[in-house]
XYZ file of C-alpha atoms in Angstrom:
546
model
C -2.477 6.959 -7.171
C 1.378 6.772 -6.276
C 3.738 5.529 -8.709
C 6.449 3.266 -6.960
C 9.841 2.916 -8.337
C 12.872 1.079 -7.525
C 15.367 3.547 -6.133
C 18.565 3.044 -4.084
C 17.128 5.746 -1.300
C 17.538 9.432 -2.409
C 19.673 9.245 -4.454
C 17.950 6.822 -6.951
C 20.294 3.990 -7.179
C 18.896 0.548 -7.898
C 16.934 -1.911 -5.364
C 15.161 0.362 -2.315
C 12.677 2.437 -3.339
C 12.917 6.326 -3.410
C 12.475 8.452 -0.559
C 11.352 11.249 -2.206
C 7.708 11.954 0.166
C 7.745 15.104 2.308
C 5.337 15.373 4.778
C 3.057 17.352 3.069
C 2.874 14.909 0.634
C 2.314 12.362 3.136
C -0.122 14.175 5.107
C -2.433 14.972 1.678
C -1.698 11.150 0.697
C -4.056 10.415 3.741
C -6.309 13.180 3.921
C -7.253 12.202 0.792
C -8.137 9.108 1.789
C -9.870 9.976 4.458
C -12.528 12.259 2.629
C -13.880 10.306 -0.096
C -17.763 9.181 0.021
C -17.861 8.848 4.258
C -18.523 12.725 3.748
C -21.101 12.686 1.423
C -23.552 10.069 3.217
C -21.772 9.667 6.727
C -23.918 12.174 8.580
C -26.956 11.653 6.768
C -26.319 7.732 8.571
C -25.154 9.190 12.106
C -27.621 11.363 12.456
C -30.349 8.998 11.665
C -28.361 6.306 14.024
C -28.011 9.080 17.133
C -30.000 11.912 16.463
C -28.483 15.298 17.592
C -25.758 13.287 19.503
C -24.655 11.743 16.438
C -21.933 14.961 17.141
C -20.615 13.049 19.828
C -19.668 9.854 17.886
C -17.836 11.951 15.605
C -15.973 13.033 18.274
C -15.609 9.776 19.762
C -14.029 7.982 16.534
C -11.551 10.644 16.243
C -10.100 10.168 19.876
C -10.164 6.377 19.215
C -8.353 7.010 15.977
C -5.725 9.586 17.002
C -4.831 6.697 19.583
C -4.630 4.040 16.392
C -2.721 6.855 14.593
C -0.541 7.229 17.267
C 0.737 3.536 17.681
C 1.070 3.521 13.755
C 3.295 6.735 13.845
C 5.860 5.093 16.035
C 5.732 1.791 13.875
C 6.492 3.728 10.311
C 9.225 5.965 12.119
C 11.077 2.859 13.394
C 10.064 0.408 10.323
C 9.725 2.326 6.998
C 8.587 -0.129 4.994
C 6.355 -0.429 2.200
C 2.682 -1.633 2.838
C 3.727 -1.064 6.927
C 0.296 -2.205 8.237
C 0.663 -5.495 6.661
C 4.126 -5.956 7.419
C 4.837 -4.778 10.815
C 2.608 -8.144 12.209
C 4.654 -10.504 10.003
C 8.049 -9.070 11.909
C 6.736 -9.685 15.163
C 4.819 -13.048 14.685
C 6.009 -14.378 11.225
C 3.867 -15.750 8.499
C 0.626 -16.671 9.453
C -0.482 -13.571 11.317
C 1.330 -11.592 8.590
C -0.791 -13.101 5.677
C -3.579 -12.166 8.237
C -3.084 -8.785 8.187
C -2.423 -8.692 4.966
C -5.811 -10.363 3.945
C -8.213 -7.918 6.219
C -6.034 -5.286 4.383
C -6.727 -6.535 0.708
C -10.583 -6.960 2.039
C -10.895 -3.766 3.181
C -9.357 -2.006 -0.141
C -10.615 -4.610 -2.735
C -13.974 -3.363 -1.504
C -13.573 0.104 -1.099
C -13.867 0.751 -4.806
C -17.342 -0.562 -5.210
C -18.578 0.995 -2.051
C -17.358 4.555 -3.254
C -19.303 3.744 -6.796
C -22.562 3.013 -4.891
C -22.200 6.263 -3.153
C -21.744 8.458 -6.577
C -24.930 6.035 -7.603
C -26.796 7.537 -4.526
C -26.023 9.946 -4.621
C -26.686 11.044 -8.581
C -29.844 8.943 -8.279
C -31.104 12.621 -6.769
C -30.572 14.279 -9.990
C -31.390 11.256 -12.106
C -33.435 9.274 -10.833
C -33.891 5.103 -11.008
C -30.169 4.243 -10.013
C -30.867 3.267 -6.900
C -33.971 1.729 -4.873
C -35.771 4.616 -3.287
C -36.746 2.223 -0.003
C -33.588 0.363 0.465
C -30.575 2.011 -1.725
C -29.461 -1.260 -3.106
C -28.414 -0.834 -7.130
C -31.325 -0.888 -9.675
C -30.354 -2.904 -12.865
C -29.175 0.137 -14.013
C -27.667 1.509 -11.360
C -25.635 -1.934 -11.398
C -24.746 -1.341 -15.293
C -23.223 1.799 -14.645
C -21.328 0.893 -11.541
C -19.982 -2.286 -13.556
C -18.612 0.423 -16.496
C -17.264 2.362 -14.052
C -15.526 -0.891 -11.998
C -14.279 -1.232 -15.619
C -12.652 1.896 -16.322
C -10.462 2.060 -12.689
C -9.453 -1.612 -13.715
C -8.388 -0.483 -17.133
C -6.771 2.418 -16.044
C -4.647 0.794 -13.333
C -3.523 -1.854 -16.652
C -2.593 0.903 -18.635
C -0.367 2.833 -15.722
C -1.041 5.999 -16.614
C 1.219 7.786 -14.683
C -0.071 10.798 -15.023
C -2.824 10.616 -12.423
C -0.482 9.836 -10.010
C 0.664 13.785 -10.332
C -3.116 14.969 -9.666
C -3.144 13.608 -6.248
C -2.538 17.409 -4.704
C -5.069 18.945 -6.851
C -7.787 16.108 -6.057
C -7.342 16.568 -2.473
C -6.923 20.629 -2.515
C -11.333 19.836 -4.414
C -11.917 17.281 -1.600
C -11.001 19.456 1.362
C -12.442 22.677 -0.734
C -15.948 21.241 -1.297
C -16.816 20.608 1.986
C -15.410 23.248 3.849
C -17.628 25.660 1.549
C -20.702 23.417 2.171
C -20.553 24.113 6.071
C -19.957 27.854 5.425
C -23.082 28.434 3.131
C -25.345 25.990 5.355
C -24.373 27.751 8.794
C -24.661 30.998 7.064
C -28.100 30.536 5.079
C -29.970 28.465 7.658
C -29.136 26.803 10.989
C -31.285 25.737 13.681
C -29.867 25.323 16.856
C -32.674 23.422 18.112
C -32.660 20.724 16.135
C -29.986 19.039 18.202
C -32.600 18.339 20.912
C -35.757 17.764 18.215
C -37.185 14.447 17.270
C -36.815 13.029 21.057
C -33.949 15.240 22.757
C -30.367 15.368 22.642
C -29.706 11.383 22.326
C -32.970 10.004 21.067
C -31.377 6.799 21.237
C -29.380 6.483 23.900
C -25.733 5.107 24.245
C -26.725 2.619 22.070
C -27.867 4.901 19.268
C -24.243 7.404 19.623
C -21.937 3.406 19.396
C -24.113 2.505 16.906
C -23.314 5.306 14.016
C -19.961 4.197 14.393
C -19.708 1.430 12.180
C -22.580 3.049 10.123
C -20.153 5.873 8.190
C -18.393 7.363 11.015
C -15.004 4.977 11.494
C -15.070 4.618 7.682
C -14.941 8.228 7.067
C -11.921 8.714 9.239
C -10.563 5.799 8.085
C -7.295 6.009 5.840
C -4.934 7.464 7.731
C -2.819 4.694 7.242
C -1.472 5.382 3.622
C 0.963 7.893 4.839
C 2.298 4.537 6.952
C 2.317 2.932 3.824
C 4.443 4.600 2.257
C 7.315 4.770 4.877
C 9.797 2.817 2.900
C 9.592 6.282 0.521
C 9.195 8.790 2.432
C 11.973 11.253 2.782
C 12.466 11.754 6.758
C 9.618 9.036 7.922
C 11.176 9.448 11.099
C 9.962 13.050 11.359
C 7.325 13.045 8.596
C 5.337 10.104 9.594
C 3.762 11.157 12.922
C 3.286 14.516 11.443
C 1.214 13.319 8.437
C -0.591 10.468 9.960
C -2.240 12.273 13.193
C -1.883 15.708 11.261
C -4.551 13.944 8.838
C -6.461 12.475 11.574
C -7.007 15.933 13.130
C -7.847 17.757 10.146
C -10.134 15.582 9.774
C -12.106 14.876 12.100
C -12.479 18.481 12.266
C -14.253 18.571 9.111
C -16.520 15.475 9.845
C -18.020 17.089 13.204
C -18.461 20.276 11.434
C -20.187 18.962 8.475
C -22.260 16.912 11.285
C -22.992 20.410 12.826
C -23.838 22.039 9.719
C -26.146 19.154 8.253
C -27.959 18.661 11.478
C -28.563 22.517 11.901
C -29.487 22.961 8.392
C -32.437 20.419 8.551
C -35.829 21.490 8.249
C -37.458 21.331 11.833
C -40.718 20.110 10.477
C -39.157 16.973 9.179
C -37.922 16.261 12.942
C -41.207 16.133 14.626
C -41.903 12.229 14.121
C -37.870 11.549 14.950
C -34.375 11.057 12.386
C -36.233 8.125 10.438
C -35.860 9.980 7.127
C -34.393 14.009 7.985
C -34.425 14.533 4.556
C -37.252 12.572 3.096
C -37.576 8.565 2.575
C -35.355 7.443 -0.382
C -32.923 10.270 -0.361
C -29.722 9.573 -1.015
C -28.296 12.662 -1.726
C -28.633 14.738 1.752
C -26.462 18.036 1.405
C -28.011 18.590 -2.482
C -31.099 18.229 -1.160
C -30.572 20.739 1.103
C -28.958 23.171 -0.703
C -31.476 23.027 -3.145
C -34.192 23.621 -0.760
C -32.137 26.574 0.266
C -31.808 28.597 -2.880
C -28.534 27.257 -2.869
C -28.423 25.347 -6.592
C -25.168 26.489 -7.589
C -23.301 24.440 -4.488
C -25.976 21.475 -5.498
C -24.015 21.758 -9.029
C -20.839 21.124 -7.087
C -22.179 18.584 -5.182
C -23.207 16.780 -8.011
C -19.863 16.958 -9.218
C -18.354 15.902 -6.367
C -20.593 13.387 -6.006
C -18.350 11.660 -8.856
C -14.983 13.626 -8.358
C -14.345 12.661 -5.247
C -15.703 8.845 -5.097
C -14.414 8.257 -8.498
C -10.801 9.393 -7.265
C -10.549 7.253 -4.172
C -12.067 4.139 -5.810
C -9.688 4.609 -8.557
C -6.739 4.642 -5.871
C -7.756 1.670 -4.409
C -8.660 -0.850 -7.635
C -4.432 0.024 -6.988
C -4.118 -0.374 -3.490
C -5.874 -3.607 -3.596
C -3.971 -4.975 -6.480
C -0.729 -3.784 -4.813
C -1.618 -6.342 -1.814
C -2.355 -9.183 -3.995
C 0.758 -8.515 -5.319
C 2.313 -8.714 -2.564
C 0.608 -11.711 -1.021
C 1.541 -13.865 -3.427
C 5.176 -12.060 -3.968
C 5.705 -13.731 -0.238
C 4.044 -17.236 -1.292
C 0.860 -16.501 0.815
C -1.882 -17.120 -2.162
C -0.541 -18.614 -5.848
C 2.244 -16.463 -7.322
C 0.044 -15.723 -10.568
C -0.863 -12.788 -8.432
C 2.539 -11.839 -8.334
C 2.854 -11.642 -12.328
C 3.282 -8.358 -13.761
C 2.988 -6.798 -17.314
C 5.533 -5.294 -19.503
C 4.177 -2.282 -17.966
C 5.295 -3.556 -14.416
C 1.648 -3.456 -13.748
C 0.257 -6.324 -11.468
C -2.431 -6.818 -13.967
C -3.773 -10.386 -12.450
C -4.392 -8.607 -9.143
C -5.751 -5.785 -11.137
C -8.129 -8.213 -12.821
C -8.682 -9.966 -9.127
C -9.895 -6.325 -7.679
C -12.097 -5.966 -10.709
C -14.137 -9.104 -10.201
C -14.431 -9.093 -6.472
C -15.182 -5.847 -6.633
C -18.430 -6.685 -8.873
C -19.164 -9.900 -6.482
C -19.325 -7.128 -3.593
C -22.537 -5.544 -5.576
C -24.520 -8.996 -4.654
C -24.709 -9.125 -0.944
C -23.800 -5.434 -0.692
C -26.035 -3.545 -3.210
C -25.635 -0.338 -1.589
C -23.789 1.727 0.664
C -25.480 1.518 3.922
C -25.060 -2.237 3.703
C -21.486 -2.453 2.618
C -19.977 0.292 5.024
C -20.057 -1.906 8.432
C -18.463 -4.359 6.024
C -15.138 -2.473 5.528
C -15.324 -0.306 9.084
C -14.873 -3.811 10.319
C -11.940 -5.307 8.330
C -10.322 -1.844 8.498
C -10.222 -1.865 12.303
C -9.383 -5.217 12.344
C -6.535 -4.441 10.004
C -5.277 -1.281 12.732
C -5.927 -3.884 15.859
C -2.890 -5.600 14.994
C -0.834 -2.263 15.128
C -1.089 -1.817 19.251
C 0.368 -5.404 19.674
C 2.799 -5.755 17.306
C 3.770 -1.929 19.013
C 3.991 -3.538 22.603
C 5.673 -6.794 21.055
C 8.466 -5.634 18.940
C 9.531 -2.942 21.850
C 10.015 -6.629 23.562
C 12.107 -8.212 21.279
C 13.516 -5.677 19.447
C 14.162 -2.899 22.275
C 17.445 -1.638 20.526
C 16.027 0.101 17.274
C 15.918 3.525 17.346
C 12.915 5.220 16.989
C 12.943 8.584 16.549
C 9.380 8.815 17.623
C 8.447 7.024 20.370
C 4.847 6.933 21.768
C 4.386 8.100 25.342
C 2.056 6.176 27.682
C 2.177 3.263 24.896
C 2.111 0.902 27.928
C -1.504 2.183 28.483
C -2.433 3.751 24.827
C -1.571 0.065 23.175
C -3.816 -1.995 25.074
C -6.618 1.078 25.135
C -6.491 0.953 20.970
C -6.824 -2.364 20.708
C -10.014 -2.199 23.131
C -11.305 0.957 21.184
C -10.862 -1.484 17.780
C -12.568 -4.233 19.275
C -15.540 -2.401 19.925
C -16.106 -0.933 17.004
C -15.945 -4.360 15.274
C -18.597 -5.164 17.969
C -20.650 -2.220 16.923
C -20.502 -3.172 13.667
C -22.589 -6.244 15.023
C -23.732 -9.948 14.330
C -25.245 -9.000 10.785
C -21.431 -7.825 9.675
C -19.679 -10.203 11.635
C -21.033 -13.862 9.981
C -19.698 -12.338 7.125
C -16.374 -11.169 7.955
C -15.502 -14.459 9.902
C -16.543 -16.289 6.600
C -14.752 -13.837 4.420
C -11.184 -14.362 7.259
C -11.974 -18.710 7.035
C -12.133 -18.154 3.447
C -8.481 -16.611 3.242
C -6.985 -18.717 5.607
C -8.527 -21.578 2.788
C -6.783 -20.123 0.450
C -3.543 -19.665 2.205
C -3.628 -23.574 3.183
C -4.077 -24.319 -0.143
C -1.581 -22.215 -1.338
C 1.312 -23.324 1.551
C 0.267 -27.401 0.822
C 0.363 -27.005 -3.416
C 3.341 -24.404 -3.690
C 7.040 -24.846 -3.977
C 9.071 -26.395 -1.288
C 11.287 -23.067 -1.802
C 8.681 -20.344 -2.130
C 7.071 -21.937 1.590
C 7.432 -19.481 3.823
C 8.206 -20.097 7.627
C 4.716 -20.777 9.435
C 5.035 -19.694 12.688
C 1.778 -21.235 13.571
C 1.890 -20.240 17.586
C 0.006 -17.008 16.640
C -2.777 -19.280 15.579
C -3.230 -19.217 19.264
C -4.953 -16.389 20.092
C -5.530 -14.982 16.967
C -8.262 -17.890 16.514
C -9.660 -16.877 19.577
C -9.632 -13.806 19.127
C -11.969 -13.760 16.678
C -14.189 -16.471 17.720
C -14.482 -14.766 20.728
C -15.911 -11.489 19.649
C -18.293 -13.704 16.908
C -19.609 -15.414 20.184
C -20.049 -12.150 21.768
C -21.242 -10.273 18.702
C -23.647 -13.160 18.254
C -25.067 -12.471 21.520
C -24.712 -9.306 21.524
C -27.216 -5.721 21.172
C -25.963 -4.842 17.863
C -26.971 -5.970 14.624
C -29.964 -8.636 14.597
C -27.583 -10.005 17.665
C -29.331 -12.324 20.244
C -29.362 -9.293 22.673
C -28.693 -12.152 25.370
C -25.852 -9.928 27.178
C -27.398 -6.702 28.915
C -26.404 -3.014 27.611
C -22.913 -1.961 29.167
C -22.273 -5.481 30.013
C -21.163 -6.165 26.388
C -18.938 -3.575 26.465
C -17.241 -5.037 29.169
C -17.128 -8.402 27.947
C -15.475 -7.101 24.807
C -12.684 -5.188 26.804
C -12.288 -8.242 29.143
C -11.416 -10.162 25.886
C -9.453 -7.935 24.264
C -7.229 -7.708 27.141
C -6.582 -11.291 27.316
C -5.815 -11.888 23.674
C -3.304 -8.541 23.691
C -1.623 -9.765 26.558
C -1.567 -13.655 25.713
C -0.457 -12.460 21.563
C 2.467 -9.965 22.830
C 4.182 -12.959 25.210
C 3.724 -15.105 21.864
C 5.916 -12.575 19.543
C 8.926 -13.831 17.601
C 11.947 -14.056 20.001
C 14.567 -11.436 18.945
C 16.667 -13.386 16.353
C 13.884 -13.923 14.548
C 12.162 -10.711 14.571
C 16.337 -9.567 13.249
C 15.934 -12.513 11.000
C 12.618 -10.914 9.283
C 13.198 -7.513 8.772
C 16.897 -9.176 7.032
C 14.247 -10.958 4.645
C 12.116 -7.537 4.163
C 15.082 -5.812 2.912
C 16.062 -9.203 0.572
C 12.738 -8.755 -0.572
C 12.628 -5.030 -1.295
C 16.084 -5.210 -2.917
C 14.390 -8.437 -5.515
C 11.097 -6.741 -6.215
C 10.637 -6.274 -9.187
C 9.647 -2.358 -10.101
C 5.662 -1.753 -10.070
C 4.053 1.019 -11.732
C 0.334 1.994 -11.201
C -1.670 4.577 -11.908
């Protein structure tokens, strides 16, 4: 986890924090993100959702996010902020579409931690079995007991601050990127089949559907992350050079690892276990796909390390983001969005309400998301909704605030913006009706909370509404629940033909970019907010995590 200190820039002065990130730093901040549990289960769950072709959605969600990464990379060179990917929405459309941000952010890391404990649970369960439910891989009771301990112990951590992990970040990420790369060299060298890519009903067993389909299933949520090099713009050291570096730097790396982890898992299967189709490649129940087939291999010393890193590397990203979460709560009720309890910190400068916040959630997410498979379309969703807002607040703010430098600027953005924000809407549509009830409910639930909040707080802590944005953001996500709910994907109605509902999501997501951008803050006000951002920064008090 990163420790963030008040600084005034460089050279350490009081009330900006310190830009002391390079972009190595940055780049491993997000790579390390980006390979936590997604590589341990991800193409176990996109092979059995596309078969042999389940290399081609791999390949697909990196181009889509490259052209996400992109859009951010010119937003954290010209505003490097802290917490940019909830921010940069609140500059171009004020308040309301800034707590909205903010809140699909905090949902997406307030449940990250529990989903990367269910995947140590399934993926231990191989080695010890009766932690997880060998039909459905929700929690067992004890399963659940452990993963509560464990919610526990990132929760106390984060209280206590122990700055030390922060420094172990490099190392961690150095294991991370180590353990796989050594798991597709000794499963290409040992055993690989070639012909398994067309086995078990050809090349695409499923179809088109099957390849969109794995998307939201592990493949978006592996890549997913990139994003925490933006983050931390308001400390890193040249964010104008750094930043694009980093972010697509990470995205490329990998994405490269993903698709040959794909290629190495699918090749490595045993053929026999293909004849009847990708049901169950590596048996019914198994959680644990590249120990099992290292085992069966002769391989048990990399099983050992898979074990290990079964708990390693989940542990360490959970860990990050009981933080990450907390960090957001902080900071949505530092700007009067939810009840400034959140807000409160320790004598530690910890923000140990929103600490305790994460920790509880986090164990509500066990109940209607026992296990991994369940919970993944969950935060795939909320994460891309979270990088959907970066394309228009991109196109918007080069409208109203056309004079800022920025020392990287996105070719082709008037094409690439409106492209993303397609490529983001579709995924959420992938993700399908079963995720998307619950994700409206969770986004009416926050806007609750924010009403409350506005209507019961301080005249003086109010902030600004700006409720235009309601406009099409409402809309915009009625729209794709309407055409989710009708939709191919996830227990959907399957009322709108294949193809069709691609189009119909594309159609709509070019109407709401182009109706939100001619809705942005005019440019006074846009000036106005990033005046308040650096008020803000410069009255924050310090916060120290682990």
């Amino acid at each position: 986890m990163t420790q963030t200190s008040k600084g005034n820039n460089q050279s350490g002065g009081s009330g900006q924090l310190q830009r002391s990130v390079g972009v190595m730093g940055l780049t491993f901040i997000s790579l390390g993100s980006i390979i936590g549990s997604g590589w341990l289960l991800g193409a176990l769950t996109a092979a059995k959702s596309a078969g042999g072709a389940s290399i081609i959605s791999w390949v697909l969600a990196g181009v889509i996010l490259v052209l996400l990464a992109l859009v951010h990379a010119e937003l954290g060179s010209a505003y490097p902020v802290a917490g940019g990917t909830a921010r940069y929405p609140r500059l171009a459309f004020g308040a309301v579409t800034g707590f909205t941000a903010g809140w699909v952010a905090w949902l997406q890391a307030v449940t990250l931690a529990p989903i990367e404990v269910e995947a140590s649970m399934g993926y231990l369960d191989h080695k010890w079995h009766g932690l997880v439910d060998a039909n459905s891989g929700a929690l067992t009771g004890v399963g659940l007991a452990i993963s509560v301990v464990l919610m526990l112990l990132f929760s106390v951590v984060n209280v206590l601050g122990v700055r030390w992990l922060s420094e172990t970040n490099t190392v961690t990420v150095v294991w991370k990127i180590a353990v796989p790369v050594l798991t597709v060299i000794m499963l290409i060298t040992v055993a690989h089949h070639f012909g398994n890519f067309t086995a078990g009903g050809g090349f695409a067993p499923y179809g088109a559907h099957g390849i969109f389909a794995a998307l939201p299933l592990g493949v978006v949520f592996a890549l997913q992350g990139f994003e925490q090099a933006a983050q931390l713009g308001g400390e890193a050291r040249n964010p104008q050079k750094d930043l694009p570096r980093a972010i697509i730097g990470a995205v490329l790396i990998g994405t490269l690892i993903y698709l040959a982890l794909e290629v190495a898992f699918v090749g490595s299967l045993n053929p026999a276990d293909l004849i009847n189709g990708w049901s169950n490649p590596v048996g019914k129940g198994d959680f644990g796909p590249y120990a099992t087939l290292a085992t069966s291999l002769g391989l048990g010393w990399l099983a050992v390390i898979l074990y290990i890193d079964a708990f390693v590397s989940p542990a360490g990203t959970g860990l990050i983001y009981v933080g990450t979460s907390a960090r957001l709560s902080y900071a949505l009720g530092h700007s009067g969005y939810i009840p400034k309890r959140f807000a409160k910190l320790s004598a530690r400068g910890v923000p140990w309400v929103s600490i305790l916040l994460s920790f509880v959630v986090g164990l509500i997410c066990f109940l209607p998301f026992p296990s991994w498979q369940s919970l993944v379309g969950f935060i795939t969703s909320a994460t891309v909704i979270m990088y959907a807002f970066a394309p228009i607040t991109l196109t918007a703010l080069r409208k109203t605030d056309p004079d800022r430098p920025r020392p990287y600027r996105l070719g082709g953005a008037v094409i690439i913006s409106p492209l993303s924000f397609i490529a983001a809407n579709e995924i959420i549509y992938w993700s399908g009706w079963d995720t998307m009830w619950k994700l409206l409910l969770a986004m009416v639930f926050g806007f609750v909370v924010f009403g409350l909040s506005y209507a019961f707080g301080k005249p003086v802590e109010r902030p600004p509404l700006d409720p235009k944005s309601l406009i099409w953001m409402v809309p915009w996500f009625i729209g794709l629940g309407v055409i989710s709910w009708l939709g191919q994907y996830g227990n959907g109605l399957a009322k709108i033909p294949d193809w069709w509902d691609l189009a119909a999501v594309a159609v709509w997501s070019l109407i709401v970019f182009y109706v939100a951008v001619s809705m942005a803050l005019p440019s006074n006000r846009v000036a106005k907010a990033l005046e308040q951002e650096k008020e803000e920064l410069e009255t924050a008090p310090e916060l120290t995590t682990a």
